[in-house]
PDB file of C-alpha atoms in Angstrom:
ATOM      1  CA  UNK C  28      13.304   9.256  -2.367  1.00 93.00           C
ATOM      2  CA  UNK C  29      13.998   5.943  -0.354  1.00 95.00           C
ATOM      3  CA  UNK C  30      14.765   3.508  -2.744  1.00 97.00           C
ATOM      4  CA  UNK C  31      13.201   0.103  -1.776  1.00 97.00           C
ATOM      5  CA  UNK C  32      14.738  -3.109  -3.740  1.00 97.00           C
ATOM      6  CA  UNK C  33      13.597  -6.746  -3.049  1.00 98.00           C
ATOM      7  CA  UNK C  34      15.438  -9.774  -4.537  1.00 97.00           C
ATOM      8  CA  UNK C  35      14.985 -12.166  -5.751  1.00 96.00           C
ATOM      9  CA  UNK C  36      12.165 -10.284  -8.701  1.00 97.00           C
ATOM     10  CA  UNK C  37      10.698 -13.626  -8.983  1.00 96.00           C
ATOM     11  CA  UNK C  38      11.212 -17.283  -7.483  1.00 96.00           C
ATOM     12  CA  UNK C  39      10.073 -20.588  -8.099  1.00 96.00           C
ATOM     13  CA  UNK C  40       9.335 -22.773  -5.134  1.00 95.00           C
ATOM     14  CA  UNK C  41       7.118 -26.200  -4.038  1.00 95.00           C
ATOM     15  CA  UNK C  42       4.876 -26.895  -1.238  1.00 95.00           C
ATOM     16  CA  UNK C  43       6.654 -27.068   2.032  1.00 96.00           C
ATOM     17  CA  UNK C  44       9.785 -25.069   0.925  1.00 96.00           C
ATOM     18  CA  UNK C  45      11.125 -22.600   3.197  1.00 97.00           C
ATOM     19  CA  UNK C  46      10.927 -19.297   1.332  1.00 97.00           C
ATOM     20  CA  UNK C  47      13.505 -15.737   1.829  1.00 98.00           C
ATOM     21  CA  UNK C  48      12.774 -12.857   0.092  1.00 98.00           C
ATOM     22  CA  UNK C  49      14.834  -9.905   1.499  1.00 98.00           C
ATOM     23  CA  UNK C  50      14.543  -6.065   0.770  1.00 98.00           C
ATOM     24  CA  UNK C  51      17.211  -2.939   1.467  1.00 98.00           C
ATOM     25  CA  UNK C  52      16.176   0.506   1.716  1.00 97.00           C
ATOM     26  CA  UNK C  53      18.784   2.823  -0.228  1.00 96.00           C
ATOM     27  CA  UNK C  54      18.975   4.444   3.996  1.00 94.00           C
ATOM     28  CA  UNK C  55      17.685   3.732   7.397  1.00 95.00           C
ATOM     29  CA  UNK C  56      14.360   3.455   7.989  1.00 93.00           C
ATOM     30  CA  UNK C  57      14.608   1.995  11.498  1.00 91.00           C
ATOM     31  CA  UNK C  58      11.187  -0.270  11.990  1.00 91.00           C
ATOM     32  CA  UNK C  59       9.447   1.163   9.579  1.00 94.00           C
ATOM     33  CA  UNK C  60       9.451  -1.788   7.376  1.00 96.00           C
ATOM     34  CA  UNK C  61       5.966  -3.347   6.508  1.00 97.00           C
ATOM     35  CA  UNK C  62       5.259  -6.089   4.226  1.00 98.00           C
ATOM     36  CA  UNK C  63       2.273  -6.786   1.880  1.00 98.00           C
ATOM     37  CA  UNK C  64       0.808 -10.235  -0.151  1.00 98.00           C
ATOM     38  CA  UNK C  65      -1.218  -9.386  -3.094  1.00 98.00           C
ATOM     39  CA  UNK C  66      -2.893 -12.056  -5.662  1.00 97.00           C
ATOM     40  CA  UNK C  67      -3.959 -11.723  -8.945  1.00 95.00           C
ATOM     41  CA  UNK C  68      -6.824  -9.278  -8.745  1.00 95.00           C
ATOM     42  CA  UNK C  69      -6.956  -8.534  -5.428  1.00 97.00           C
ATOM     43  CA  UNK C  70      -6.235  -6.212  -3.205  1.00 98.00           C
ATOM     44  CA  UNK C  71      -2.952  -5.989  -1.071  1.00 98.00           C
ATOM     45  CA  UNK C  72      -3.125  -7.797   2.329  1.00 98.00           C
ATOM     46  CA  UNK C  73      -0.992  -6.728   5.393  1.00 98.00           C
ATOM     47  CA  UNK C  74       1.334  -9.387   6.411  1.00 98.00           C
ATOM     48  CA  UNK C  75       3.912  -8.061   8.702  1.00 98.00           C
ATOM     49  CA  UNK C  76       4.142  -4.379  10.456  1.00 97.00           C
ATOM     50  CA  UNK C  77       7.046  -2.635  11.785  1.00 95.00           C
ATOM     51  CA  UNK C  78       9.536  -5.181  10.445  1.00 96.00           C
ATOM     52  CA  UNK C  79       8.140  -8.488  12.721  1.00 97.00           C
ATOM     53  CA  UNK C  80       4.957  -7.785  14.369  1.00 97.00           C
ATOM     54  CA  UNK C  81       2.409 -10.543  12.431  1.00 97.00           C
ATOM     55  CA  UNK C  82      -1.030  -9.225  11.688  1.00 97.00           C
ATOM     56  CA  UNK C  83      -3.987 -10.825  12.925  1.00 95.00           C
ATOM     57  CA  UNK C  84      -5.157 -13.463  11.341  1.00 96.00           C
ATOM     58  CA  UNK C  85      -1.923 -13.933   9.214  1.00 97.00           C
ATOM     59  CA  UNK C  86      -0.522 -17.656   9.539  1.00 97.00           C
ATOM     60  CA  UNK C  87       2.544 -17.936  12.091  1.00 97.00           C
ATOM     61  CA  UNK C  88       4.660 -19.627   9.027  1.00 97.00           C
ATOM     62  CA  UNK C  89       5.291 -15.590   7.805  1.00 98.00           C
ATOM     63  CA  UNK C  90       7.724 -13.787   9.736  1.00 98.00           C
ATOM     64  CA  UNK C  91       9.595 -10.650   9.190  1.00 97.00           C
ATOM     65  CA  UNK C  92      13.274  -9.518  10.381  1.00 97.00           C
ATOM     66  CA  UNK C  93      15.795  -7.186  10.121  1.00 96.00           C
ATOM     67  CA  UNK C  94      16.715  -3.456  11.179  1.00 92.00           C
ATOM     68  CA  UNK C  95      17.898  -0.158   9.942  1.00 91.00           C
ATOM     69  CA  UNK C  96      18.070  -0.906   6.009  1.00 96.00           C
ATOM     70  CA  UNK C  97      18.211  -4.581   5.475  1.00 97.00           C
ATOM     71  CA  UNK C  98      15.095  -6.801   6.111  1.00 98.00           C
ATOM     72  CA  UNK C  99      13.763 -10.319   5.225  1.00 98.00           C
ATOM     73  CA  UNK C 100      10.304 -12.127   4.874  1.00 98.00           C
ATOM     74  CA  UNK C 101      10.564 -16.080   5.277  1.00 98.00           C
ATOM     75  CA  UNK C 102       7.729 -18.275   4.845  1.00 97.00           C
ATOM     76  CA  UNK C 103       8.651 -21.136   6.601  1.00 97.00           C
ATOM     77  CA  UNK C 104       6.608 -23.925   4.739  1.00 96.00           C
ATOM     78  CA  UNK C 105       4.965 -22.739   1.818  1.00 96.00           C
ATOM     79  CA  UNK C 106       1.283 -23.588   1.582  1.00 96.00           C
ATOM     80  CA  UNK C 107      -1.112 -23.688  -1.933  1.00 94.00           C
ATOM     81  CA  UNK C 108      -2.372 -20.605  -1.080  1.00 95.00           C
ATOM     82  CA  UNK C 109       0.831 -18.424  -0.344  1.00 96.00           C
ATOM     83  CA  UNK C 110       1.463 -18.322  -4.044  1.00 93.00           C
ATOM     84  CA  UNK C 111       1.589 -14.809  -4.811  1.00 97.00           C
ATOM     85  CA  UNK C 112       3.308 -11.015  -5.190  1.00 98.00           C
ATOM     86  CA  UNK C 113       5.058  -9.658  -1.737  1.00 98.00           C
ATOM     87  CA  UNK C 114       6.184  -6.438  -1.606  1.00 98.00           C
ATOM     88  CA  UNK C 115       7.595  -4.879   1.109  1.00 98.00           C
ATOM     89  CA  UNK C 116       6.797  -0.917   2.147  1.00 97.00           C
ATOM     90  CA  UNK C 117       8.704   2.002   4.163  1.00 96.00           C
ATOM     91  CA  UNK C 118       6.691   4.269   5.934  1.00 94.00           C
ATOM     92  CA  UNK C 119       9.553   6.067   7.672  1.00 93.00           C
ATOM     93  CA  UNK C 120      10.175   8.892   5.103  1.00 94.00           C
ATOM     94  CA  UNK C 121       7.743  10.559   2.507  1.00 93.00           C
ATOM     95  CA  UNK C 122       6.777   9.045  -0.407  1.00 95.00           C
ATOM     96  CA  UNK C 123       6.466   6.162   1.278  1.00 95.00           C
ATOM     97  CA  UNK C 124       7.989   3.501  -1.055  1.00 97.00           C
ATOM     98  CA  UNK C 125       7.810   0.010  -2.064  1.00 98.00           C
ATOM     99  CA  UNK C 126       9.539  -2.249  -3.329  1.00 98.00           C
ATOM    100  CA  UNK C 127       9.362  -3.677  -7.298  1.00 98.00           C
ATOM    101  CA  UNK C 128       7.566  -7.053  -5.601  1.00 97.00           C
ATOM    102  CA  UNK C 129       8.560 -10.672  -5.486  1.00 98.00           C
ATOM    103  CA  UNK C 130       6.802 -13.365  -7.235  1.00 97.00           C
ATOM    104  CA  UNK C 131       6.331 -16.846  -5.558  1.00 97.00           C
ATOM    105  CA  UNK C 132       5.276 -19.191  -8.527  1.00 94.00           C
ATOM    106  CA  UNK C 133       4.866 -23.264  -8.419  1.00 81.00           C
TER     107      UNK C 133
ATOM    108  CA  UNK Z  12     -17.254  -5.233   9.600  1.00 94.00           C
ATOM    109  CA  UNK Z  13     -14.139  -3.426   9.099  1.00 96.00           C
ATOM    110  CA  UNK Z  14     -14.386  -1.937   5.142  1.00 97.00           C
ATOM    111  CA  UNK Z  15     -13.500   0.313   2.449  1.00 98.00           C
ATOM    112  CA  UNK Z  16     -15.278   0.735  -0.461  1.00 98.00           C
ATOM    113  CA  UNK Z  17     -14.086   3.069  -3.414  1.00 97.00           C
ATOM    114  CA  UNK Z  18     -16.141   4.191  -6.372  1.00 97.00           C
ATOM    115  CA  UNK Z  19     -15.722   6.694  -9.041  1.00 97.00           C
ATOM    116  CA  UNK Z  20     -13.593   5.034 -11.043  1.00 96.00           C
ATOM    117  CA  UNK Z  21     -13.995   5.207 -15.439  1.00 97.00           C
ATOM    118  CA  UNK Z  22     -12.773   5.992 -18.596  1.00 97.00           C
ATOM    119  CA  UNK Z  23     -11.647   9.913 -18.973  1.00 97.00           C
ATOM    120  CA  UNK Z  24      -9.844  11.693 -21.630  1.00 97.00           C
ATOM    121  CA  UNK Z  25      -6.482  12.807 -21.155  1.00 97.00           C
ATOM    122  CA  UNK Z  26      -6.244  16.194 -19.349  1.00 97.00           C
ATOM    123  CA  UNK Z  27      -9.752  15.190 -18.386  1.00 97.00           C
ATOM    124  CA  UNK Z  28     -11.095  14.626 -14.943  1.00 98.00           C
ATOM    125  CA  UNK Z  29     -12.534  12.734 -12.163  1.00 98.00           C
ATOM    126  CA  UNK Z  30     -12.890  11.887  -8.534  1.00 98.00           C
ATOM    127  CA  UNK Z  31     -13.036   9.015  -6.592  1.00 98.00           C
ATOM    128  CA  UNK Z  32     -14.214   8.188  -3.151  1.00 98.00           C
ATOM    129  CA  UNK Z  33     -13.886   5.674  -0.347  1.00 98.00           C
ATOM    130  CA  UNK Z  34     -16.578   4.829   2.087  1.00 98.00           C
ATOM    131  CA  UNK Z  35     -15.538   4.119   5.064  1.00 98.00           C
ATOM    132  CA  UNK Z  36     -17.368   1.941   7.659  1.00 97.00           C
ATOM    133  CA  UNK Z  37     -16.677  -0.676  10.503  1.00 97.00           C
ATOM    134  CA  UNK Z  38     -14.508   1.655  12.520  1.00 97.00           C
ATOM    135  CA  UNK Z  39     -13.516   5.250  13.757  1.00 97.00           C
ATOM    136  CA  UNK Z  40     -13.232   6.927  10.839  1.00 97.00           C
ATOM    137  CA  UNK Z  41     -11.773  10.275  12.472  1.00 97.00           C
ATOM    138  CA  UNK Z  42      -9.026   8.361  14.203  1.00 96.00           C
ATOM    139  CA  UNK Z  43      -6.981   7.101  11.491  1.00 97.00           C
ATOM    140  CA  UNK Z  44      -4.730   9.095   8.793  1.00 97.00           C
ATOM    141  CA  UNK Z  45      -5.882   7.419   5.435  1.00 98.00           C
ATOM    142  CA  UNK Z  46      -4.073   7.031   1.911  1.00 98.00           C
ATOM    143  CA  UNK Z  47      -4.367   6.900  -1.693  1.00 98.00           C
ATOM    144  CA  UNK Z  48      -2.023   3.763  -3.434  1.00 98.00           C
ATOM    145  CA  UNK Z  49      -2.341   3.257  -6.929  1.00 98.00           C
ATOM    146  CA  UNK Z  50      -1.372   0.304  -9.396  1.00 98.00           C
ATOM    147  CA  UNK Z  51      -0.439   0.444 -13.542  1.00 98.00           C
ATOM    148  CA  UNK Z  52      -1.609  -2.405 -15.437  1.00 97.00           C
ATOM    149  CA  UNK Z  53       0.757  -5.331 -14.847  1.00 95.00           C
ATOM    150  CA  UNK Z  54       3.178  -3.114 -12.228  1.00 97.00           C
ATOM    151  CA  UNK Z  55       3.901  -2.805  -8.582  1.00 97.00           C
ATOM    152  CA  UNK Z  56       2.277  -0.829  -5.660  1.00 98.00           C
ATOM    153  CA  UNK Z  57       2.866   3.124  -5.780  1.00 97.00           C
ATOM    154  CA  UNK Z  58       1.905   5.249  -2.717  1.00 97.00           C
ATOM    155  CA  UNK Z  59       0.092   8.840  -3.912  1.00 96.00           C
ATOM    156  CA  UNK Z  60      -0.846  10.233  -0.807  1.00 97.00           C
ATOM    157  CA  UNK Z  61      -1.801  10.603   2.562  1.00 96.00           C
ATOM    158  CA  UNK Z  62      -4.201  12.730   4.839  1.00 97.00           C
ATOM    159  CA  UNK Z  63      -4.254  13.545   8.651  1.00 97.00           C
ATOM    160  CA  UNK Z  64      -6.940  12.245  10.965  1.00 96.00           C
ATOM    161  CA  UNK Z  65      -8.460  16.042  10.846  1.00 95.00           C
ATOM    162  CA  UNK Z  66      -7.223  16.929   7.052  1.00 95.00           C
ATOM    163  CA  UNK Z  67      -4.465  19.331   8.627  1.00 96.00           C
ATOM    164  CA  UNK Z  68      -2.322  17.639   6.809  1.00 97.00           C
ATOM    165  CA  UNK Z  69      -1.956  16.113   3.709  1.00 97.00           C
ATOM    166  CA  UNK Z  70       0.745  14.533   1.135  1.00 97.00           C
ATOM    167  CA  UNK Z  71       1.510  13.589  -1.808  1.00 97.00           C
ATOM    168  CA  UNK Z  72       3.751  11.919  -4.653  1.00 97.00           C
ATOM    169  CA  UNK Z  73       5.631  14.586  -6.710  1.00 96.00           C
ATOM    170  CA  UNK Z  74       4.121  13.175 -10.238  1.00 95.00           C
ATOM    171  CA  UNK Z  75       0.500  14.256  -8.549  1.00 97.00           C
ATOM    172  CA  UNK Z  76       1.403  17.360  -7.107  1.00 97.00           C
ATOM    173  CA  UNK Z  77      -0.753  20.211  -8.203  1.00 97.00           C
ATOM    174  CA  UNK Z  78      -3.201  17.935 -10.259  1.00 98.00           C
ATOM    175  CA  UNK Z  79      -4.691  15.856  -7.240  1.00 98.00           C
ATOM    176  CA  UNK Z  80      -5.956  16.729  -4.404  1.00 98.00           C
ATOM    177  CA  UNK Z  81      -6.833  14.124  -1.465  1.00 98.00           C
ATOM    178  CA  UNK Z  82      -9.566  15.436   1.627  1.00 98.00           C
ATOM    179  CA  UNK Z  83     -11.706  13.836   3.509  1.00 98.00           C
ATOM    180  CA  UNK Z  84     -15.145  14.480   5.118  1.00 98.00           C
ATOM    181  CA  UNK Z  85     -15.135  12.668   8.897  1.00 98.00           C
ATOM    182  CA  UNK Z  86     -19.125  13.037   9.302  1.00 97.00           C
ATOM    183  CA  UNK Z  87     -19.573  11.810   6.163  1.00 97.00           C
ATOM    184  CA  UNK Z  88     -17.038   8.777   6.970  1.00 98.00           C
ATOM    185  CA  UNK Z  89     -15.746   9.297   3.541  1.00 98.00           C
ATOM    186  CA  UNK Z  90     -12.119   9.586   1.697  1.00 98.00           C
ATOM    187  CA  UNK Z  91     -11.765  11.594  -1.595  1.00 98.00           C
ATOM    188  CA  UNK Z  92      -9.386  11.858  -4.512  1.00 98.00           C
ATOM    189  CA  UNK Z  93      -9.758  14.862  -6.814  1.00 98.00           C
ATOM    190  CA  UNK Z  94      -7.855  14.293 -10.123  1.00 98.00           C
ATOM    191  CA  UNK Z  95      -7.171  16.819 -12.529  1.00 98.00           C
ATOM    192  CA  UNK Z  96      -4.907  17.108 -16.001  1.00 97.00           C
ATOM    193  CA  UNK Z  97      -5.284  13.484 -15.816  1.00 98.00           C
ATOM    194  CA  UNK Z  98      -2.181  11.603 -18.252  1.00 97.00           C
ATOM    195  CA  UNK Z  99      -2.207   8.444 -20.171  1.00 97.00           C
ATOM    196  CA  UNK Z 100       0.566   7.088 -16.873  1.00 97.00           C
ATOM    197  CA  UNK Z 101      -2.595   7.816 -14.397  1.00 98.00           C
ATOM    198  CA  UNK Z 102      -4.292   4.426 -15.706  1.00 98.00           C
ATOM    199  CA  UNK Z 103      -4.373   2.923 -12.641  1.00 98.00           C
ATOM    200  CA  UNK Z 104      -6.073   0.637 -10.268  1.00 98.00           C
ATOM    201  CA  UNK Z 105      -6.804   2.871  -7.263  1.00 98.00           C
ATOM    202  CA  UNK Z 106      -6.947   1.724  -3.446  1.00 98.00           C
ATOM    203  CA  UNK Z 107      -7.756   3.293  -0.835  1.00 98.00           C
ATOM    204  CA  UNK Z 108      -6.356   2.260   2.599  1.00 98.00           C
ATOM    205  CA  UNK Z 109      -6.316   2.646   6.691  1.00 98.00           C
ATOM    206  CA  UNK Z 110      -3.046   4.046   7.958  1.00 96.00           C
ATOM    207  CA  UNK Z 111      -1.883   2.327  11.661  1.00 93.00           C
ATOM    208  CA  UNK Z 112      -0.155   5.393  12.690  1.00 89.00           C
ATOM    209  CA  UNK Z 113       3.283   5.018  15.035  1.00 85.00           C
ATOM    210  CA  UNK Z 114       6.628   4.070  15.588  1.00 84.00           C
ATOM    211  CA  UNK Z 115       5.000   0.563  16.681  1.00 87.00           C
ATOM    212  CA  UNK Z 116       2.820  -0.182  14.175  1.00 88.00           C
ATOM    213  CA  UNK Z 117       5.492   0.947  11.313  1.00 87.00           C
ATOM    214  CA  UNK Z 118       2.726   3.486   9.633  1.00 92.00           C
ATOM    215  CA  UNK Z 119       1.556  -0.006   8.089  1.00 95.00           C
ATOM    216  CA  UNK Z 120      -1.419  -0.169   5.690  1.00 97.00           C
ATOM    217  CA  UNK Z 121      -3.591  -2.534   7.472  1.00 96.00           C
ATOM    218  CA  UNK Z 122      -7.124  -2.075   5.496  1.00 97.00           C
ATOM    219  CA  UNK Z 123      -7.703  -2.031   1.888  1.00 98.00           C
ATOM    220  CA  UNK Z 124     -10.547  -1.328  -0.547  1.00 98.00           C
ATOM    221  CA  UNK Z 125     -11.372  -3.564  -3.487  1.00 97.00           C
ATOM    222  CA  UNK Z 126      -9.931  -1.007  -5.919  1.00 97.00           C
ATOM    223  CA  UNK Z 127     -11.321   1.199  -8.865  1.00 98.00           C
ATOM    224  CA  UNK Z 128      -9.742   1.341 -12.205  1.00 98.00           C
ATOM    225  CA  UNK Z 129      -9.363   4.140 -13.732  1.00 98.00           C
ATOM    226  CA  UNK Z 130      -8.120   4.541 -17.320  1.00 98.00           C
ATOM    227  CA  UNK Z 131      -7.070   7.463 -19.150  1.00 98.00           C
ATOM    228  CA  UNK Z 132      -7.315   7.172 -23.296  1.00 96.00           C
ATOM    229  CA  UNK Z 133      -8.686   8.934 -26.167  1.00 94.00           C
TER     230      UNK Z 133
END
């Protein structure tokens, strides 16, 4: 299985910090790379698709790079509302995998 | 509006069953592959399986292999998960989701249902 690891597991940040969180796939996975925000309770919410395309309706602040097995998520200036669980996906080889999450706390 | 609502969800006995759906509404149903992700108590996301636009073809996690089965009915706009032997590990909050299918799209998971727990105890 593609092994998915994100880092940092958890982070503490304030209002109008920039935030990283970055994720390696154990291989490759090309563009294949998709990243999710979930909040307590909820269910996940697409962010970012095929490593930096922004879904509609998600705030231009997210933005996703990377390529082949190393990728990153930065939130350029946190808002109230971006406090929550990321985790980012691979869809290029079955199971699709994610990654353990990342927690953005106050 | 775009939605997916799942249902079916309870308490079962180990090695018990159940099966959950997804309605489906707001779009194409027939045009999208769609997937089962699941979520323990307090842990991350964990993919269980997928199903073609048709139900050709479907896939799954090893650890559900042979005890679940996924299908869908495309009249019916409706997604199903079959789950049988369940385990005390299957306590889960269960999602059903929209695959975006291609190399430009990344096979992303772009719609998600509210979830249905399902718990497996004696």
């Amino acid at each position: 299985d593609t092994q998915m690891t994100q880092s940092p597991s958890s982070l503490s940040a304030s209002v109008g910090d920039r935030v990283t969180i970055t994720c390696r796939a154990s291989h490759s996975i090309t563009t294949y790379l998709n990243w999710y925000q979930q909040k307590p309770g909820k269910a996940p919410k697409l962010l970012i698709y095929a490593v930096s395309s922004l879904q509609s309706g998600v705030p231009s602040r997210f933005s996703g790079s990377g390529s082949g097995t190393d990728f990153t998520l930065t939130i350029s200036s946190l808002q109230p509302e971006d406090f929550a669980t990321y985790y980012c996906q691979q869809s290029k080889f079955t199971p699709q995998t994610f990654g353990q999450g990342t927690k953005v706390e106050v | 509006e775009v939605q997916l609502v799942e249902s079916g969800g309870g308490l079962v006995q180990p090695g018990g069953s159940l099966r959950l759906s997804c309605a489906a509404s707001g779009f194409t149903f027939s045009n999208y592959w769609m997937i089962w992700v699941r979520q323990a108590p307090g842990k991350g996301l964990e993919w269980m399986a997928n199903i073609k636009e048709d139900g050709t073809e479907k896939y799954y996690v090893d650890s559900v292999k042979g005890r679940f089965t996924i299908s869908r009915d495309n009249a019916e706009n409706s997604l199903s998960l079959q789950m049988n032997s369940l385990r005390a590990e299957d306590t889960a909050v269960y999602y059903c989701a929209r695959l975006l299918s291609g190399y430009s799209y990344g096979d992303a998971f772009d719609i998600w249902g509210q979830g249905t727990m399902v718990t497996v105890s004696s």
